[in-house]
Coordinates of C-alpha atoms in Angstrom, one line a residue:
X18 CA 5.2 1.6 -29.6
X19 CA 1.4 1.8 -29.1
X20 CA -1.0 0.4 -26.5
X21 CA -3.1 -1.8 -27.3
X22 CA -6.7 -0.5 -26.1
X23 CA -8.0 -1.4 -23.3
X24 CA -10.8 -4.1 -22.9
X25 CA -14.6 -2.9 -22.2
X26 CA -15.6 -3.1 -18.4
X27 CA -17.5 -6.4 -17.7
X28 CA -20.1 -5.4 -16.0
X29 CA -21.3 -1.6 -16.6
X30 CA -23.0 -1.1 -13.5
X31 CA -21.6 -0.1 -10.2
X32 CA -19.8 -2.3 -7.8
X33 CA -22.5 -3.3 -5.1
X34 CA -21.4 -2.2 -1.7
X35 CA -20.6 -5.7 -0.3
X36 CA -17.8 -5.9 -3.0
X37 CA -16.4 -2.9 -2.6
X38 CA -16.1 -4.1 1.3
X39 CA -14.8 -7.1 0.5
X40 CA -12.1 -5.7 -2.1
X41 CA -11.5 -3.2 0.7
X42 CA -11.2 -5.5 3.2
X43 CA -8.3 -7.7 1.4
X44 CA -6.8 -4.5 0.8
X45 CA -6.9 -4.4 5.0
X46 CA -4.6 -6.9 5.2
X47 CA -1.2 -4.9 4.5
X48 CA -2.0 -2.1 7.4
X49 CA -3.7 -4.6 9.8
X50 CA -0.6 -6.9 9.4
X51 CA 2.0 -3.6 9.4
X52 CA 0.6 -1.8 12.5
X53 CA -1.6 -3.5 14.6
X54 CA 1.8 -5.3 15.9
X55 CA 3.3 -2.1 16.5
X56 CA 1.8 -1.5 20.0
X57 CA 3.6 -5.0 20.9
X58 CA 7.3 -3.9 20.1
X59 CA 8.1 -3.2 23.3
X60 CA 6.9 -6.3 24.7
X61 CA 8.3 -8.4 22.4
X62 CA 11.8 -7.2 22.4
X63 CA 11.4 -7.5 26.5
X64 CA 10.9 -11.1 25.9
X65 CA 13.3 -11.7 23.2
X66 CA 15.8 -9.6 24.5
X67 CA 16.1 -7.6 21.3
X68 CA 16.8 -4.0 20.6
X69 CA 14.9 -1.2 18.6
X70 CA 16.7 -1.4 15.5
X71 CA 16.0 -5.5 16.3
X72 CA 12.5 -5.0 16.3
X73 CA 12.7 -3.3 13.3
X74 CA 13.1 -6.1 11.1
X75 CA 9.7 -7.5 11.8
X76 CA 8.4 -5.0 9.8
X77 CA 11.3 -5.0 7.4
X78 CA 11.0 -9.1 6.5
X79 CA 7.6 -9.0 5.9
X80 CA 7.7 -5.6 3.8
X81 CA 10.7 -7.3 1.7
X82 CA 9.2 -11.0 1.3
X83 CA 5.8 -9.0 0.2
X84 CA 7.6 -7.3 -2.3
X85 CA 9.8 -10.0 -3.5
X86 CA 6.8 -12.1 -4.6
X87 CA 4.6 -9.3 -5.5
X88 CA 6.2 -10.0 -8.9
X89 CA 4.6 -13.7 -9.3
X90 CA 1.4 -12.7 -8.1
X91 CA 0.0 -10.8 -10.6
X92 CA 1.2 -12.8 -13.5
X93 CA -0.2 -16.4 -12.1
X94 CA -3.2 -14.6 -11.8
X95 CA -3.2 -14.2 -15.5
X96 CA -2.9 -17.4 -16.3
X97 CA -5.3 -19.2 -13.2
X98 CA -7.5 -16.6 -12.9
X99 CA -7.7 -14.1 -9.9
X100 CA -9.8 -16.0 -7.4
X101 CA -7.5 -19.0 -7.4
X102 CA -4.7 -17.0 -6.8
X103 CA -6.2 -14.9 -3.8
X104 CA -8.0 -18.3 -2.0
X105 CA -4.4 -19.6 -1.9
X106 CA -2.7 -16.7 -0.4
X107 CA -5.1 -16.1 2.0
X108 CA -4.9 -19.4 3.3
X109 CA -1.1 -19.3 3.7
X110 CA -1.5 -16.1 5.2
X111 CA -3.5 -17.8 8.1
X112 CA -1.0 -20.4 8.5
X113 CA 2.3 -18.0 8.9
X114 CA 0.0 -15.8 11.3
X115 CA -0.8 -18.5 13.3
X116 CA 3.2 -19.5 13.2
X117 CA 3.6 -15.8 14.4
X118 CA 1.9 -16.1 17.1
X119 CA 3.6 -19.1 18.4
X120 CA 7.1 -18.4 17.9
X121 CA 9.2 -18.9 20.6
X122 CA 12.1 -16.7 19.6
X123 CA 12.5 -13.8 17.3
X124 CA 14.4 -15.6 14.3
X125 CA 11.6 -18.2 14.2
X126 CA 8.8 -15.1 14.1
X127 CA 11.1 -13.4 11.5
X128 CA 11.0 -16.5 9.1
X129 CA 6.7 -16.8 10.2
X130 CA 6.6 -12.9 9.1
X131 CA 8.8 -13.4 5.7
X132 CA 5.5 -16.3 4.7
X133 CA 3.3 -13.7 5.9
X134 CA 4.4 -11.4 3.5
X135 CA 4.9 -13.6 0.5
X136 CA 1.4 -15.0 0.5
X137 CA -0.4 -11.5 2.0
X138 CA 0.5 -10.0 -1.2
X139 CA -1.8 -12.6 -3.1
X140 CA -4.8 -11.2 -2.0
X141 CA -3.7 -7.9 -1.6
X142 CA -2.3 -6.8 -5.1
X143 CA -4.9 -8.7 -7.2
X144 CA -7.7 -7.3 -5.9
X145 CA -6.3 -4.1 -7.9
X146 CA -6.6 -5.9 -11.3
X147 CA -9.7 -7.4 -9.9
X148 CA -11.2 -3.7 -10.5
X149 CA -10.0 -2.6 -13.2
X150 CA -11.6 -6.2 -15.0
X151 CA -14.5 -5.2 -13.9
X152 CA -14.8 -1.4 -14.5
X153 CA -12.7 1.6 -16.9
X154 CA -12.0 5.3 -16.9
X155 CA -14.0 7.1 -14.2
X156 CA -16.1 4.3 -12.8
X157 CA -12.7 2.1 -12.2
X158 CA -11.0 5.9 -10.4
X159 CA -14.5 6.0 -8.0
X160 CA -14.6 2.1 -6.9
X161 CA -10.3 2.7 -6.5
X162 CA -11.0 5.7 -4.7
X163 CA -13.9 4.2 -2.8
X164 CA -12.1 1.4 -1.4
X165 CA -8.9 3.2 -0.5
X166 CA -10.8 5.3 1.7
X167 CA -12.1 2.2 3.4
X168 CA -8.8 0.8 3.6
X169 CA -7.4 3.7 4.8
X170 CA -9.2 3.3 8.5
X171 CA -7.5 0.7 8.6
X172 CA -3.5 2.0 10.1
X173 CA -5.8 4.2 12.1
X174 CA -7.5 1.2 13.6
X175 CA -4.7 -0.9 13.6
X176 CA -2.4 0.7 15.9
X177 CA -5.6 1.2 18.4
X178 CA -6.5 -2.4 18.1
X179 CA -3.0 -3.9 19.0
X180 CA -2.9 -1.2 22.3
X181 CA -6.5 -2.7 23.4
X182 CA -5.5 -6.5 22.4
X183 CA -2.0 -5.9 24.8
X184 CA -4.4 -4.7 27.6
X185 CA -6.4 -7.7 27.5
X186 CA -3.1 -10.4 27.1
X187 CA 0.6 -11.3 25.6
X188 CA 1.5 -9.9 22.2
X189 CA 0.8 -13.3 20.7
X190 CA -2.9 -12.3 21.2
X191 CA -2.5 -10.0 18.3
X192 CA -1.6 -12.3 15.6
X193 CA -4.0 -14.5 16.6
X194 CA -6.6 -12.0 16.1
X195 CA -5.0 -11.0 12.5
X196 CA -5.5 -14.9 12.0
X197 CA -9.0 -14.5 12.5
X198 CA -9.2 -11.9 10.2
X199 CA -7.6 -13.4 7.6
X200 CA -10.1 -16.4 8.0
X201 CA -13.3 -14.2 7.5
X202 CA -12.2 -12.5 5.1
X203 CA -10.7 -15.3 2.8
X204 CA -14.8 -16.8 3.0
X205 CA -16.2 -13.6 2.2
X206 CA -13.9 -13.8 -1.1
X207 CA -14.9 -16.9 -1.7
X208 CA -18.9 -16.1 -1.2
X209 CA -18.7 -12.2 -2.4
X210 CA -16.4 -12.1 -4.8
X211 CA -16.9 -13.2 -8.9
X212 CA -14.1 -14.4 -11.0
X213 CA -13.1 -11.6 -13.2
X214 CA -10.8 -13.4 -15.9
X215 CA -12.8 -15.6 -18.1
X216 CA -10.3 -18.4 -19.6
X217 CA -10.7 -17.0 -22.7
X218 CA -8.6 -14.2 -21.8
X219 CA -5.6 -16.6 -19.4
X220 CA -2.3 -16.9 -21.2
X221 CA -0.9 -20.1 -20.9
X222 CA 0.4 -22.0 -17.6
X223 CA 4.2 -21.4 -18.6
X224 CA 7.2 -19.8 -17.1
X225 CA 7.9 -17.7 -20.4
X226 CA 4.9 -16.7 -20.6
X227 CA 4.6 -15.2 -16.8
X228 CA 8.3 -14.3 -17.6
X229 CA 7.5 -12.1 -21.1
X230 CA 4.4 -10.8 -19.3
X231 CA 6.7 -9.3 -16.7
X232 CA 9.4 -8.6 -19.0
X233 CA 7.2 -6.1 -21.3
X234 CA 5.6 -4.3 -18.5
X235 CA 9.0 -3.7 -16.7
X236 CA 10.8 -2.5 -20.2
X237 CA 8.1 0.1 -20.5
X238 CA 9.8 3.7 -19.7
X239 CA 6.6 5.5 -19.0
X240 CA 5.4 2.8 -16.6
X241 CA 9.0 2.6 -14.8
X242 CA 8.4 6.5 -14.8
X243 CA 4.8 6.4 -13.2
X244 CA 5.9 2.9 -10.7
X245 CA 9.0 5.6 -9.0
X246 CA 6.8 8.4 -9.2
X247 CA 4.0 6.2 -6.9
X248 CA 7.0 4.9 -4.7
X249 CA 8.9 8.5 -3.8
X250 CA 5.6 10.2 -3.3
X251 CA 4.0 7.2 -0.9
X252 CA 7.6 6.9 0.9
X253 CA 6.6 11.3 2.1
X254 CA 3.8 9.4 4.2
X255 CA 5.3 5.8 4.9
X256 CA 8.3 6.6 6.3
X257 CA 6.4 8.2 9.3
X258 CA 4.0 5.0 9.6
X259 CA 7.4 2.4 9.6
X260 CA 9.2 4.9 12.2
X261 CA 6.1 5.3 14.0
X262 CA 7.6 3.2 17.2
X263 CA 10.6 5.0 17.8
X264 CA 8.8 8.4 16.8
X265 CA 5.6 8.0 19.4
X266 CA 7.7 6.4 22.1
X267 CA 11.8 7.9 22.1
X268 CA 11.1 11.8 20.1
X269 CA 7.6 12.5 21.7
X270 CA 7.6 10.5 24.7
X271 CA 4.4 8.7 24.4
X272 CA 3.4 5.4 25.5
X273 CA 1.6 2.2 23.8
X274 CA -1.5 3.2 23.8
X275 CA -0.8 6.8 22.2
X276 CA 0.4 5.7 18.6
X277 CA -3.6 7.1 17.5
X278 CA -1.8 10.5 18.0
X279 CA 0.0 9.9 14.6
X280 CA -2.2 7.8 12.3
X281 CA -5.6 9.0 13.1
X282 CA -4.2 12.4 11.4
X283 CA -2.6 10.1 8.9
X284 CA -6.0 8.1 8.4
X285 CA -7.9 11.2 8.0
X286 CA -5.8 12.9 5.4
X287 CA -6.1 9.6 3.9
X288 CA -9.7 9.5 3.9
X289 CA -10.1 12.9 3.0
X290 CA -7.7 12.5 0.1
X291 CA -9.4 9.2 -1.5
X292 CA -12.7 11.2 -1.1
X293 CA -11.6 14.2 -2.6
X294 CA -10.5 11.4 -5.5
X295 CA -13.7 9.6 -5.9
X296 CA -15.7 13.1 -6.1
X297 CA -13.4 14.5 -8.8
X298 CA -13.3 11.5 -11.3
X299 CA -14.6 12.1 -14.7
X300 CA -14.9 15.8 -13.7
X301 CA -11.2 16.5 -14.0
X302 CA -8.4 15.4 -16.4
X303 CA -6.4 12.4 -14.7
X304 CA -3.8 13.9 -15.5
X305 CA -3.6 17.0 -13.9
X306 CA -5.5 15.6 -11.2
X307 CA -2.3 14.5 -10.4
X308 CA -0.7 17.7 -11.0
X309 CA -2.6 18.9 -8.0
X310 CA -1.7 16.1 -5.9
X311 CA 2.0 16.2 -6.4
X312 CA 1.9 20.2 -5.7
X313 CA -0.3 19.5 -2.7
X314 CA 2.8 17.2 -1.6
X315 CA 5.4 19.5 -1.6
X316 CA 3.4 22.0 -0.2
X317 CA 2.5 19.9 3.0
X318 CA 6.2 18.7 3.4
X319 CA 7.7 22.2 3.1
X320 CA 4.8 23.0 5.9
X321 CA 6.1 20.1 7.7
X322 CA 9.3 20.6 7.6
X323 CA 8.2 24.1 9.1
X324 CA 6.3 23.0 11.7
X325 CA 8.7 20.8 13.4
X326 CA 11.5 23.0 12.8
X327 CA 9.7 26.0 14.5
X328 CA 7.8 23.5 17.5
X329 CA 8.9 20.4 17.7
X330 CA 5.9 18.9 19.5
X331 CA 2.1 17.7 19.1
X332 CA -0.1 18.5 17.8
X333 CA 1.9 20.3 14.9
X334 CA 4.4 17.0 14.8
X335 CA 1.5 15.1 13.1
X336 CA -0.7 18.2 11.0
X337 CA 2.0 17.9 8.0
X338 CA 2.0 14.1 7.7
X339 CA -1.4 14.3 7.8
X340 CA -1.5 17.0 5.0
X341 CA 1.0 14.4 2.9
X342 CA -1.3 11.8 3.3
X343 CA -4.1 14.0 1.5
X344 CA -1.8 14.5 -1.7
X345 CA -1.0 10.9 -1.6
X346 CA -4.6 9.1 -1.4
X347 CA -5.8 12.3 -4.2
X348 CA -2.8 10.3 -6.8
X349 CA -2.9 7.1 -6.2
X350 CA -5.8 5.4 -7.5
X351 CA -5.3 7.6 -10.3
X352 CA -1.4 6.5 -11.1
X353 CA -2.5 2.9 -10.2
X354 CA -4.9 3.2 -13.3
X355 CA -2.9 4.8 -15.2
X356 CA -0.5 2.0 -15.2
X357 CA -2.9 -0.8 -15.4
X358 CA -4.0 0.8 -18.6
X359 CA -0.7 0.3 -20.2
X360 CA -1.3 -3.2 -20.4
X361 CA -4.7 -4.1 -21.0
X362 CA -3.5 -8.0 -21.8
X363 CA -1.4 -8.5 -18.3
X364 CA -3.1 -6.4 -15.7
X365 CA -2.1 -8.9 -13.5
X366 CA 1.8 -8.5 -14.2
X367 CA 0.9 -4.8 -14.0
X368 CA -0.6 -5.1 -10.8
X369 CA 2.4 -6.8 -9.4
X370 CA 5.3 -4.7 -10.4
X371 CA 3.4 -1.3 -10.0
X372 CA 3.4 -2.7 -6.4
X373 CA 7.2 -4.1 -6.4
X374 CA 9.2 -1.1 -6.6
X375 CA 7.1 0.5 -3.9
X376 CA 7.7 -2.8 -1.6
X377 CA 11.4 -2.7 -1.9
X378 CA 11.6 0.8 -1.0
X379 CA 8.9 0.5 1.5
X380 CA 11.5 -2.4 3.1
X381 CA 14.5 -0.5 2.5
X382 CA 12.7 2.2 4.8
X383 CA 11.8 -0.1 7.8
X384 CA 15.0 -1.6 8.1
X385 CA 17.6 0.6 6.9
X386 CA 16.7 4.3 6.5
X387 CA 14.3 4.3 9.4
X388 CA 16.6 3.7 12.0
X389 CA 18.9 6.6 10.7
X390 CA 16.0 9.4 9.7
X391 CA 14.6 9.7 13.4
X392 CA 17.2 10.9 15.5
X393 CA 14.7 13.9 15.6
X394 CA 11.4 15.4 14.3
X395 CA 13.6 17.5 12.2
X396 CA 15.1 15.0 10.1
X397 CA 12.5 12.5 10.0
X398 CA 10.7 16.2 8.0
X399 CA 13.6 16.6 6.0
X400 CA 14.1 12.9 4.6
X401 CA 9.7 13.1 4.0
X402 CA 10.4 16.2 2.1
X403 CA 13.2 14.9 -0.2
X404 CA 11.0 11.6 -1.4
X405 CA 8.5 14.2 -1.9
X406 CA 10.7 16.0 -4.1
X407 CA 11.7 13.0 -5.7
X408 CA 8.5 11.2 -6.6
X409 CA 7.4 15.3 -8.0
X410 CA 10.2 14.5 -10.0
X411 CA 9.7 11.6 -11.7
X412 CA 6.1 13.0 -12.3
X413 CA 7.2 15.7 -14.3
X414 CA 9.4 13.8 -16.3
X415 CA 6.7 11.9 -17.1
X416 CA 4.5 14.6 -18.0
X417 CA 6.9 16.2 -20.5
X418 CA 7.3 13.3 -22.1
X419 CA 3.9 12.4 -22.6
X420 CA 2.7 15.6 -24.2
X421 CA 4.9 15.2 -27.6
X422 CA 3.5 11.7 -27.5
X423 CA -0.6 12.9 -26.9
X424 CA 0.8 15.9 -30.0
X425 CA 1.5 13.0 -31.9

């Protein structure tokens, strides 16, 4: 089956830098909704009388009711247009944060979290084909890799934020602030932000045609290929942000305000990783751009797995997860695009289940493999190390099948 090509950028020059914050700033939301509420677990179970593995799903339900309707998303965005679809969210996002912070017990704060993440994804996921409307090949990899290394201050923040905010009052204070944020930055997307999707280019308002949309990006093997590739690789590094509780508090005896232990590591390798991205982008194949990346990933989880094994202990708990997170911000804006480019005609549907199969996973990890991967440093190491191996995988798969194809 061929591609069709895709469509010309829109605009050929660069991204001012207010839009690149902006886009940045929606793609905030996930880590500033994930972590900052971290800090307040303790506190929260102590009022709800909940346990650890309790607590757990607060992260979970909002990971899994992102991901379950990061699959509309995308599509309705093709057929409205992307600012529409973003305004909306956002302002649902306000409303279940606000809920959040007001909920008396910890079923009502799970069902305010599950809105939270089915309307946070809105913002979060379009904003991707927001960029790649607007730019292609290297230009669309720089502005990618430019924002991700924004976005990725954010877990660092996060985590530091919600510690401060606890000092200052009751957990609820930290979903008000979130509340706030989503407020300013829903205006700035509203001010900043141009609508990328002329009508020309919409499909029509119907549920076949946001259903076919979905249905040909999901049937395509090399994008299945590149979406479980993206997911294993990114778990490596996630699985020590959703354990990050139990890891900081019960295997290294920290305290609340010590979780910048982990992710400023984390965050750097991030930032490093996304800059490292940005710089190389039109200077080296995409493709084995990659290549580098995924050997990068094993490398740092073997070293991990090492590390721990050998002194398990910081600083050299957190030097391997911060390695991962190098490999893993040098790939993805790459294996974001290269998805997106499969589907020139439903970005939007692209964007959205490019993001799903990550989500699921990303829930399956908070709620049900996190609890049973840290009983120590050790094995939280050795279950990073086999998604890295995993995600490799699928990468290489991918690659041997493509080069017949390019021969072709």
């Amino acid at each position: 089956m061929t591609t069709a090509r895709p469509s010309a950028p829109r605009s050929p020059a660069r991204a001012g830098i207010l839009i690149t914050a902006v886009l940045a700033g929606l793609a905030m939301i996930g880590p500033f909704t994930i972590d900052t509420v971290f800090p307040g677990f303790a506190s929260m179970g102590r009022d709800f009388g909940a346990t650890d593995a309790a607590m757990q799903q607060v992260t979970s339900i909002y990971l899994l009711s992102f991901g379950l309707m990061s699959v509309l998303h995308g599509p309705i965005s093709d057929t409205l247009g992307r600012k529409p679809v973003m305004l909306t969210g956002l302002g649902l996002y306000v409303l279940a944060t606000i809920a959040c912070a007001l909920s008396p017990t910890l079923p009502v704060l799970l069902a305010a979290r599950a809105l939270q993440g089915a309307s946070a994804g809105a913002a979060t996921i379009v904003s991707r084909a927001v960029i790649r409307d607007m730019y292609d090949g290297a230009e669309a990899h720089r502005l990618m890799s430019q924002v991700m290394m924004i976005f990725s201050v954010a877990p660092a923040i996060a985590p530091v934020a919600g510690g401060l905010l606890l000092a200052w009052g009751p957990w609820p204070l930290i979903f008000w602030a979130i509340a706030g944020y989503g407020v300013a930055i829903a205006v700035l997307t509203a001010v900043v932000l141009p609508e990328t999707l002329p009508p020309q280019d919409r499909h029509p308002l119907r549920i076949g045609s946001v259903l076919s949309g979905l249905f040909e990006v999901g049937r395509h093997p090399g994008f299945a290929r590149l979406a479980f590739a993206t997911t294993f690789v990114f778990a490596a590094q996630f699985v020590y942000i959703v354990s990050a509780p139990i890891l900081m508090v019960d295997l290294l005896g920290k305290g609340e305000q010590d979780f910048w232990m982990l992710f400023v590591p984390l965050i750097s390798g991030l930032v490093v990783g996304a800059w490292l991205s940005g710089r190389m982008a039109g200077r080296i194949d995409a493709s084995r751009l990659v290549d580098g990346a995924i050997a990068l990933s094993l490398v740092a989880a073997g070293l991990n797995l090492t590390l721990v094994t050998i002194a398990p202990r910081l600083p050299y708990a957190v030097l391997g997860p911060g390695l991962i997170a190098v490999s893993v911000a040098i790939a993805f804006p790459v294996l974001q695009l290269l998805m997106l480019d499969l589907f020139p005609h439903h970005r939007g549907a692209a964007a959205s289940l490019a993001t799903f199969a990550s989500l699921m996973f990303n829930a399956l990890l908070a709620g049900a493999i996190s609890p049973f991967v840290t009983s120590s440093l050790v094995v939280l190491a050795t279950s990073s190390t086999v998604f890295a191996i995993v995600g490799s995988g699928f990468w290489i798969v991918h690659r041997q099948l493509q080069r017949p194809a390019a021969h072709t």
